[in-house]
One Martini backbone bead per residue (centre of mass of N, CA, C, O) as a GRO file, in nm:
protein
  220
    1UNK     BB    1   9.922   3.866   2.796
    2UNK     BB    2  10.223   3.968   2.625
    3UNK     BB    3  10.409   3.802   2.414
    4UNK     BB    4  10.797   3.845   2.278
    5UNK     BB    5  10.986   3.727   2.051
    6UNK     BB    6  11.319   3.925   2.020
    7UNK     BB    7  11.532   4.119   1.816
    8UNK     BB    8  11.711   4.374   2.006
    9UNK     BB    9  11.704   4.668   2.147
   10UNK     BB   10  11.782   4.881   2.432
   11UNK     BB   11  11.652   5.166   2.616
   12UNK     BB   12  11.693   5.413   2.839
   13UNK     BB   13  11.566   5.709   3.009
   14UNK     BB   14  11.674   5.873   3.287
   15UNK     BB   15  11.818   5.943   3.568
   16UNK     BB   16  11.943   5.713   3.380
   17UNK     BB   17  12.162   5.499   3.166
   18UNK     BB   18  12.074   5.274   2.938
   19UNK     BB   19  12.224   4.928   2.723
   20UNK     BB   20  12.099   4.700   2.507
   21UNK     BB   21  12.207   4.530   2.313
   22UNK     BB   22  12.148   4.298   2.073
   23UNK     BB   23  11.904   4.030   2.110
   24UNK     BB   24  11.747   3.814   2.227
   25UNK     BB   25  11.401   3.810   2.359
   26UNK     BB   26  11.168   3.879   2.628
   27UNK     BB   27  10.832   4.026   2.600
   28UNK     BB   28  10.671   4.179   2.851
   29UNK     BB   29  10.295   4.227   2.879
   30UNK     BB   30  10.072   4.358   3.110
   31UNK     BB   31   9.777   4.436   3.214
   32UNK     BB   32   9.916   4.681   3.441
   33UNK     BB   33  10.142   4.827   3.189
   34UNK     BB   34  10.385   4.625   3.238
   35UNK     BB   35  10.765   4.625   3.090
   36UNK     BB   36  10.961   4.369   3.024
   37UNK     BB   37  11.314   4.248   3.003
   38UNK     BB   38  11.472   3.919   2.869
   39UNK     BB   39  11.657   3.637   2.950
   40UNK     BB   40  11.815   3.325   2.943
   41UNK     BB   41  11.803   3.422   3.250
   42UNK     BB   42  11.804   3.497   3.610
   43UNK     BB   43  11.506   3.355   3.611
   44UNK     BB   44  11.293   3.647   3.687
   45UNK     BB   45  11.497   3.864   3.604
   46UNK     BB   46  11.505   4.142   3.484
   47UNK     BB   47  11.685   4.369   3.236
   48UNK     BB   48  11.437   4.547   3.171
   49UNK     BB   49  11.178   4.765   3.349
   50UNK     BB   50  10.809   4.920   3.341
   51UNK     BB   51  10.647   5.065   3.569
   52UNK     BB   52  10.354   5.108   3.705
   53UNK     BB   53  10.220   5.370   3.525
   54UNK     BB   54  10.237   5.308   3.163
   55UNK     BB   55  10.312   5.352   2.842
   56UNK     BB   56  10.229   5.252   2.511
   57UNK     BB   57  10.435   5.275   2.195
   58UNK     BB   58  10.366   5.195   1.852
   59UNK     BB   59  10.562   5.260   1.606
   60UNK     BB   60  10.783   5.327   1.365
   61UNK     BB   61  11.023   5.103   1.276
   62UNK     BB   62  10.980   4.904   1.557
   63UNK     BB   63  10.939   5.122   1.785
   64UNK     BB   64  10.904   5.135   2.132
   65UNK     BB   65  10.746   5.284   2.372
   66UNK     BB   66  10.802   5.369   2.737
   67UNK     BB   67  10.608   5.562   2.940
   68UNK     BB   68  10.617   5.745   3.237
   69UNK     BB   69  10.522   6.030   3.465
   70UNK     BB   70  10.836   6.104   3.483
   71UNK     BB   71  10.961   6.078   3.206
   72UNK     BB   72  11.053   5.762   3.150
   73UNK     BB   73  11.238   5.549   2.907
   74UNK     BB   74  11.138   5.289   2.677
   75UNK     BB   75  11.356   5.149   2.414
   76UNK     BB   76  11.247   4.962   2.162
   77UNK     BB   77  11.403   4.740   1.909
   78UNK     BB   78  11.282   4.609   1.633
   79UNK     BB   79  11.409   4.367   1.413
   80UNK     BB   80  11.283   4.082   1.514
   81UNK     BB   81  11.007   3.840   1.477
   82UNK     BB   82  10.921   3.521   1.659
   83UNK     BB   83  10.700   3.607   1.867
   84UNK     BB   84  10.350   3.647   1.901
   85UNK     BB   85  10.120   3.674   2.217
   86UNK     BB   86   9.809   3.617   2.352
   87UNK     BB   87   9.652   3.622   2.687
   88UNK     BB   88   9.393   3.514   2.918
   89UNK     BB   89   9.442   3.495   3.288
   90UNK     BB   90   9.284   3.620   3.463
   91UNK     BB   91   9.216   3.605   3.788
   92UNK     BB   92   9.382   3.550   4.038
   93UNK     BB   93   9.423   3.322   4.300
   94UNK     BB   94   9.673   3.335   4.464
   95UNK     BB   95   9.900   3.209   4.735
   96UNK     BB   96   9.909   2.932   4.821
   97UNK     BB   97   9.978   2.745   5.109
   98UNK     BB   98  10.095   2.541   5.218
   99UNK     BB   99   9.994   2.428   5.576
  100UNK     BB  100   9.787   2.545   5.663
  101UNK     BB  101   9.542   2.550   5.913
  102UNK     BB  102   9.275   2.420   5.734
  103UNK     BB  103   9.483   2.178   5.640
  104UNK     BB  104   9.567   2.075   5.932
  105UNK     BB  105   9.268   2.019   6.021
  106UNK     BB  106   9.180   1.827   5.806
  107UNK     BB  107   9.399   1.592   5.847
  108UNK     BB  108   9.356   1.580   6.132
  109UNK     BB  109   9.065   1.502   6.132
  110UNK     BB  110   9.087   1.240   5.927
  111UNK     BB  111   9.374   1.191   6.190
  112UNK     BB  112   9.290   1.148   6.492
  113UNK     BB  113   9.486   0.968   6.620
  114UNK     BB  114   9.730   1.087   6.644
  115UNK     BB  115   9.669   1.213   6.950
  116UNK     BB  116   9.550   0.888   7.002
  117UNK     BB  117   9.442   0.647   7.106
  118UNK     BB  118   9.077   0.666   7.068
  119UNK     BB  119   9.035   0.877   6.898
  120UNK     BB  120   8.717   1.095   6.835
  121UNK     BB  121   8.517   1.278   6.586
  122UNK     BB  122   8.288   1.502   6.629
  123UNK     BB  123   8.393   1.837   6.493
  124UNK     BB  124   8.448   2.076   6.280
  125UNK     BB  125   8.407   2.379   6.364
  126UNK     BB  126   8.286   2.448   6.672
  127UNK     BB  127   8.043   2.616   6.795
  128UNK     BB  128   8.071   2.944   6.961
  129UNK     BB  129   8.037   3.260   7.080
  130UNK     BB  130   8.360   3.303   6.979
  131UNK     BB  131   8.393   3.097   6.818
  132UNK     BB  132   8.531   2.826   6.636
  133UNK     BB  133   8.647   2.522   6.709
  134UNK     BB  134   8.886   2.337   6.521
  135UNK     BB  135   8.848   2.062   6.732
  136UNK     BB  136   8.651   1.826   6.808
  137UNK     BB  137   8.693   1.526   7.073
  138UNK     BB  138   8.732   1.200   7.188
  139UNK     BB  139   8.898   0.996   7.405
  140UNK     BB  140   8.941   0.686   7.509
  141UNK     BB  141   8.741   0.779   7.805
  142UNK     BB  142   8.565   1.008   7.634
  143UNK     BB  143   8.674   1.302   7.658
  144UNK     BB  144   8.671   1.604   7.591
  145UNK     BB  145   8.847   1.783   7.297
  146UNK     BB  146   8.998   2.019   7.238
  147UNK     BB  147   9.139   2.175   6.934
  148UNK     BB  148   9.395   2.446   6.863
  149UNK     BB  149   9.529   2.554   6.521
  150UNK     BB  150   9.900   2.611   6.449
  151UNK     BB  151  10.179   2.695   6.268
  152UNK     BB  152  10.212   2.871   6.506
  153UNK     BB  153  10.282   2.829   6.861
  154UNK     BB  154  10.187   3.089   7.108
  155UNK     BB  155   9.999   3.243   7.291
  156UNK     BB  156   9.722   3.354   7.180
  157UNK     BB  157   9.667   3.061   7.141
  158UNK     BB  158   9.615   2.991   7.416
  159UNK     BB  159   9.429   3.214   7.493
  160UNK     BB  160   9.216   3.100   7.289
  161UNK     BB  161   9.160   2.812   7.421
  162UNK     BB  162   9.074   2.930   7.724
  163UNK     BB  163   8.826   3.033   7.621
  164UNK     BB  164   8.706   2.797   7.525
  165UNK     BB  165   8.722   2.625   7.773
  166UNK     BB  166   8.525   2.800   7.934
  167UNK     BB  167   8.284   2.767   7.790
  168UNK     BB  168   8.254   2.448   7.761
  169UNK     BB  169   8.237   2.396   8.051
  170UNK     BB  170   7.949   2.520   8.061
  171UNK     BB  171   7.840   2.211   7.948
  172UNK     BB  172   7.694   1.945   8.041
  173UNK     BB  173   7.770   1.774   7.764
  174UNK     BB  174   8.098   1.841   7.773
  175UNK     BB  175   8.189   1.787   8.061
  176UNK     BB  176   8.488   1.781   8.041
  177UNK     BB  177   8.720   1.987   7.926
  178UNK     BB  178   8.995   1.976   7.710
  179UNK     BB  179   9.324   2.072   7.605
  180UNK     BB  180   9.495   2.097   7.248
  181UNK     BB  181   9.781   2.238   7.145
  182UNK     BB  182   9.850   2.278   6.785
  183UNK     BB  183  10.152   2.272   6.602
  184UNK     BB  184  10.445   2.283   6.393
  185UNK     BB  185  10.497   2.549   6.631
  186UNK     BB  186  10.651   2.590   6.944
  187UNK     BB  187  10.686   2.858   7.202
  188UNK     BB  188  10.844   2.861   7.487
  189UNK     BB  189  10.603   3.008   7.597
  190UNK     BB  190  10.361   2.879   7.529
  191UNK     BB  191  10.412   2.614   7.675
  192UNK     BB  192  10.431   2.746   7.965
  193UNK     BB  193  10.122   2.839   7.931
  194UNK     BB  194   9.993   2.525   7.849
  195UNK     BB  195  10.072   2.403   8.130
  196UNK     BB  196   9.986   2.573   8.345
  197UNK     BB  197   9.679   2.512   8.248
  198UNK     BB  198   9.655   2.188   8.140
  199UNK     BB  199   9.781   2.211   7.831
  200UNK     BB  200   9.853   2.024   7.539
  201UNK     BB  201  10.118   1.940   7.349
  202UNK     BB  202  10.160   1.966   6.994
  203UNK     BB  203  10.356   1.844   6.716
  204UNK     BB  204  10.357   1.871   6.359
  205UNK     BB  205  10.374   1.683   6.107
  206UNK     BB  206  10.311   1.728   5.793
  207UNK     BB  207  10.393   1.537   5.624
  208UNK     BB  208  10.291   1.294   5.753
  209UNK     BB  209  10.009   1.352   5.731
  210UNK     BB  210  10.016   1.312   5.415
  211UNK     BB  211  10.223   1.078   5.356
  212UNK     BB  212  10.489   1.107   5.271
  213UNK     BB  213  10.739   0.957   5.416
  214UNK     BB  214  10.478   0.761   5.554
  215UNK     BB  215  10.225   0.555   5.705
  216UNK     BB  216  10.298   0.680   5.932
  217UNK     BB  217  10.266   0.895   6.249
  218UNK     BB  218  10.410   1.159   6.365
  219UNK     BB  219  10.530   1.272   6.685
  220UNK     BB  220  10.769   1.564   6.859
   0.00000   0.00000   0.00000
């Protein structure tokens, strides 16, 4: 990425026409060949900018141009150069979100008690032929308990949890297994069809799980 603080002005030229007079600005070129041009404010929003793909031409008399596929054009005139500089990014690994299932599965096994005084964890990702168990645990009278965790909790999971549960009772070393649905929410159509079948709701607060709130753990 090469950052470039410049007084200038800027032209467009294409099925419409804009121009920015000269001012202090910030012009972003990217390794994808767009170059957006900004102002200090409007937070992320560019005052003007070309999508790839498109070409970047630095002229004589400090004037870039830069031309896209459709012949329009982006004409940057450049005053004064207060900072010229590239850096290599490298390859994004995209954006993590906070709570994901595998993060909520990480913390729910750690904090295994959540879920009722004396359960402890047998182990996480338990694998059965049609797929891996997200927490195999045992209940305080030792009874086998499935946990399938989802951010949003719908039918789809009640069914992937009812076919797990079926497999797992004909193992005569973990029958009687019941399950517990747990997820950050759950929608009223999937709770009736999991009281239905005997299986479990649990609410998880997630900032609760991280200790964020307090160092109690809470379920609603």
């Amino acid at each position: 990425m090469r950052l470039v603080i410049a007084r200038c002005s800027v032209d467009y030229a294409g099925r419409l026409t804009a121009h920015l007079p000269s001012a202090p600005r910030l012009i972003l070129v990217k390794a994808d060949g767009s170059v957006s041009i900004h102002a200090d404010d409007r937070a992320y929003k560019p005052l003007n900018w070309m999508s790839p793909p498109c070409t970047l031409k630095e002229g004589d008399g400090d004037v870039w141009t830069v031309e896209n596929k459709g012949g329009e054009k982006l004409i940057i005139t450049l005053e004064e150069v207060m900072h010229d500089s590239s850096h290599e990014l490298g390859v994004d690994p995209g954006l993590i979100k906070d709570g994901v299932e595998a993060h909520l599965q990480e913390l729910l096994a750690d904090r295994i008690e959540t879920l009722g005084e004396g359960y402890s964890l047998i182990r996480r990702e338990y694998p059965t032929a049609i797929g891996p168990v997200d927490i195999l645990c045992r209940d305080a009278d030792s009874q086998t308990v499935a946990v399938e965790i989802k951010r949003r909790g719908e039918i789809d999971g009640v069914e992937q949890l009812t076919r797990y549960l079926e497999l797992l009772n004909r193992d005569p070393h973990l029958a009687p297994v019941k399950g517990i649905f747990a997820a950050q929410e759950i929608k009223p159509q999937a709770r009736v069809l999991a009281t239905d079948r005997g299986i479990g709701c649990v609410v998880l607060d997630y900032d609760a799980l991280r200790g964020i709130e307090d160092d109690k753990l809470r379920l609603f």
